[in-house]
Amino acid sequence: MAFGVFLHRTDSIYDDVPSERYQFTKQYLTRAQQCEGDWIVYLEPSKIRHTKGYFAVAKLQGIIPDPRKPDMFLAIIAPGTYLDFGDPVPFREENTIFEQGLLNDIGKLSGRAQAAVRTLAATDFARIVERGLGRDESILPRVDPPPAPQGFEEGQGSFQHVSPRERVVQLTNRAIRDRNFRKTVLRAYDDRCAITGMRLVNGGGRAEVEAAHIRPVEHDGPDIVSNGLALSGTAHWMFDRGLVALRDDLAVMVSRQANDPESIRSIVNPTGKLIAPGRLSERPRPEFVQWHRENCFKH
């Protein structure tokens, strides 16, 4: 098994759904097979305007022939493993690149950089994932216990650099996944409640909106931005309890079972529709919206 990199662009001609499958040609079959059962990182090409760089990680469950297209194959992503990076990682930063394995003997990019599917060195995988997950005192442990304070003096301890396989363990940690889900959803919605339209930021600069799953994790909802909504605390509470839902056109529905439906309608933004992200790939996917409407909404 080996780590890997899969190139993906949102306007791809291939039948890609990064959280579920990745379509590729026969020429990449051998490389993709090396990554079966291991983790891959998604990379948006540098030539894409406003590229996200390395933007997500997922576990490759297996590879099958595409039943609809001869000489094409599908890399199947293990359910529940896909995770958008809370902090997307640029391919190049100043004079260095994160994927050091692409450099040749004289320190220049090799032809491998053009490959849509390629293996990834363990050290490069750990470097990319570490940057993508971001540093957080509540998650990355200190190397040693902090020294006893002298008087009122406080010191910042150094963080442990985690090995590639320890990084893999972190990728399934619920706290880490929740933190990255919140980052990606709030960034997509510009820290604004998608139902009320309010963008509230507290004195510490923290957005007062929450990242809500449309289809909950406990009902096999994935941690992807298209299964998320940025909602104020009140809107989140109402959405989870089925007092509000979305139509297929993202118009906001109010339950007839609500004890004060007019007040609920009064806090919906003037358009009457969800304020959706600009990127089409980040907008709520219809199947998640439908699931919530059929399983949570109080008709």
mmCIF file with all atom_site columns, C-alpha atoms in Angstrom, residues 3 41 54 85 87-91 93 96-103 120-135 140 161-165 167-168 170:
data_model
loop_
_atom_site.group_PDB
_atom_site.id
_atom_site.type_symbol
_atom_site.label_atom_id
_atom_site.label_alt_id
_atom_site.label_comp_id
_atom_site.label_asym_id
_atom_site.label_entity_id
_atom_site.label_seq_id
_atom_site.pdbx_PDB_ins_code
_atom_site.Cartn_x
_atom_site.Cartn_y
_atom_site.Cartn_z
_atom_site.occupancy
_atom_site.B_iso_or_equiv
_atom_site.pdbx_formal_charge
_atom_site.auth_seq_id
_atom_site.auth_comp_id
_atom_site.auth_asym_id
_atom_site.auth_atom_id
_atom_site.pdbx_PDB_model_num
ATOM 1  C CA . PHE A 1 3   ? -0.260 7.079  -0.195 1.00 0.00 ? 3   PHE A CA 1
ATOM 2  C CA . VAL A 1 41  ? -4.858 13.465 -1.153 1.00 0.00 ? 41  VAL A CA 1
ATOM 3  C CA . TYR A 1 54  ? -4.353 20.105 -1.870 1.00 0.00 ? 54  TYR A CA 1
ATOM 4  C CA . PHE A 1 85  ? -8.951 20.296 4.707  1.00 0.00 ? 85  PHE A CA 1
ATOM 5  C CA . ASP A 1 87  ? -6.814 24.889 5.664  1.00 0.00 ? 87  ASP A CA 1
ATOM 6  C CA . PRO A 1 88  ? -6.230 23.995 1.987  1.00 0.00 ? 88  PRO A CA 1
ATOM 7  C CA . VAL A 1 89  ? -2.543 23.548 1.193  1.00 0.00 ? 89  VAL A CA 1
ATOM 8  C CA . PRO A 1 90  ? -0.971 25.398 -1.746 1.00 0.00 ? 90  PRO A CA 1
ATOM 9  C CA . PHE A 1 91  ? 1.044  23.342 -4.220 1.00 0.00 ? 91  PHE A CA 1
ATOM 10 C CA . GLU A 1 93  ? 4.595  28.342 -1.183 1.00 0.00 ? 93  GLU A CA 1
ATOM 11 C CA . THR A 1 96  ? 9.228  25.471 -1.814 1.00 0.00 ? 96  THR A CA 1
ATOM 12 C CA . ILE A 1 97  ? 6.667  22.819 -2.693 1.00 0.00 ? 97  ILE A CA 1
ATOM 13 C CA . PHE A 1 98  ? 4.932  20.490 -0.269 1.00 0.00 ? 98  PHE A CA 1
ATOM 14 C CA . GLU A 1 99  ? 5.301  17.433 -2.519 1.00 0.00 ? 99  GLU A CA 1
ATOM 15 C CA . GLN A 1 100 ? 9.068  17.105 -2.334 1.00 0.00 ? 100 GLN A CA 1
ATOM 16 C CA . GLY A 1 101 ? 8.976  13.758 -4.128 1.00 0.00 ? 101 GLY A CA 1
ATOM 17 C CA . LEU A 1 102 ? 8.278  15.600 -7.391 1.00 0.00 ? 102 LEU A CA 1
ATOM 18 C CA . LEU A 1 103 ? 11.724 17.196 -7.436 1.00 0.00 ? 103 LEU A CA 1
ATOM 19 C CA . LEU A 1 120 ? 3.004  10.131 -2.602 1.00 0.00 ? 120 LEU A CA 1
ATOM 20 C CA . ALA A 1 121 ? 5.954  9.769  -0.242 1.00 0.00 ? 121 ALA A CA 1
ATOM 21 C CA . ALA A 1 122 ? 4.953  9.169  3.371  1.00 0.00 ? 122 ALA A CA 1
ATOM 22 C CA . THR A 1 123 ? 6.838  12.259 4.533  1.00 0.00 ? 123 THR A CA 1
ATOM 23 C CA . ASP A 1 124 ? 5.055  14.394 1.931  1.00 0.00 ? 124 ASP A CA 1
ATOM 24 C CA . PHE A 1 125 ? 1.694  12.944 2.971  1.00 0.00 ? 125 PHE A CA 1
ATOM 25 C CA . ALA A 1 126 ? 2.359  13.806 6.618  1.00 0.00 ? 126 ALA A CA 1
ATOM 26 C CA . ARG A 1 127 ? 3.524  17.319 5.678  1.00 0.00 ? 127 ARG A CA 1
ATOM 27 C CA . ILE A 1 128 ? 0.438  18.040 3.566  1.00 0.00 ? 128 ILE A CA 1
ATOM 28 C CA . VAL A 1 129 ? -2.035 16.600 6.083  1.00 0.00 ? 129 VAL A CA 1
ATOM 29 C CA . GLU A 1 130 ? -0.392 18.409 8.989  1.00 0.00 ? 130 GLU A CA 1
ATOM 30 C CA . ARG A 1 131 ? -0.773 21.726 7.170  1.00 0.00 ? 131 ARG A CA 1
ATOM 31 C CA . GLY A 1 132 ? -4.287 20.901 5.958  1.00 0.00 ? 132 GLY A CA 1
ATOM 32 C CA . LEU A 1 133 ? -5.591 20.007 9.402  1.00 0.00 ? 133 LEU A CA 1
ATOM 33 C CA . GLY A 1 134 ? -3.946 23.048 10.925 1.00 0.00 ? 134 GLY A CA 1
ATOM 34 C CA . ARG A 1 135 ? -2.413 23.387 14.356 1.00 0.00 ? 135 ARG A CA 1
ATOM 35 C CA . LEU A 1 140 ? -1.875 18.306 18.658 1.00 0.00 ? 140 LEU A CA 1
ATOM 36 C CA . HIS A 1 161 ? 5.465  16.295 14.734 1.00 0.00 ? 161 HIS A CA 1
ATOM 37 C CA . VAL A 1 162 ? 3.227  13.298 14.134 1.00 0.00 ? 162 VAL A CA 1
ATOM 38 C CA . SER A 1 163 ? 4.320  10.371 11.954 1.00 0.00 ? 163 SER A CA 1
ATOM 39 C CA . PRO A 1 164 ? 2.444  9.565  8.714  1.00 0.00 ? 164 PRO A CA 1
ATOM 40 C CA . ARG A 1 165 ? 0.601  6.605  10.217 1.00 0.00 ? 165 ARG A CA 1
ATOM 41 C CA . ARG A 1 167 ? -1.742 11.205 10.957 1.00 0.00 ? 167 ARG A CA 1
ATOM 42 C CA . VAL A 1 168 ? -3.975 8.498  9.506  1.00 0.00 ? 168 VAL A CA 1
ATOM 43 C CA . GLN A 1 170 ? -6.136 11.528 13.364 1.00 0.00 ? 170 GLN A CA 1
#
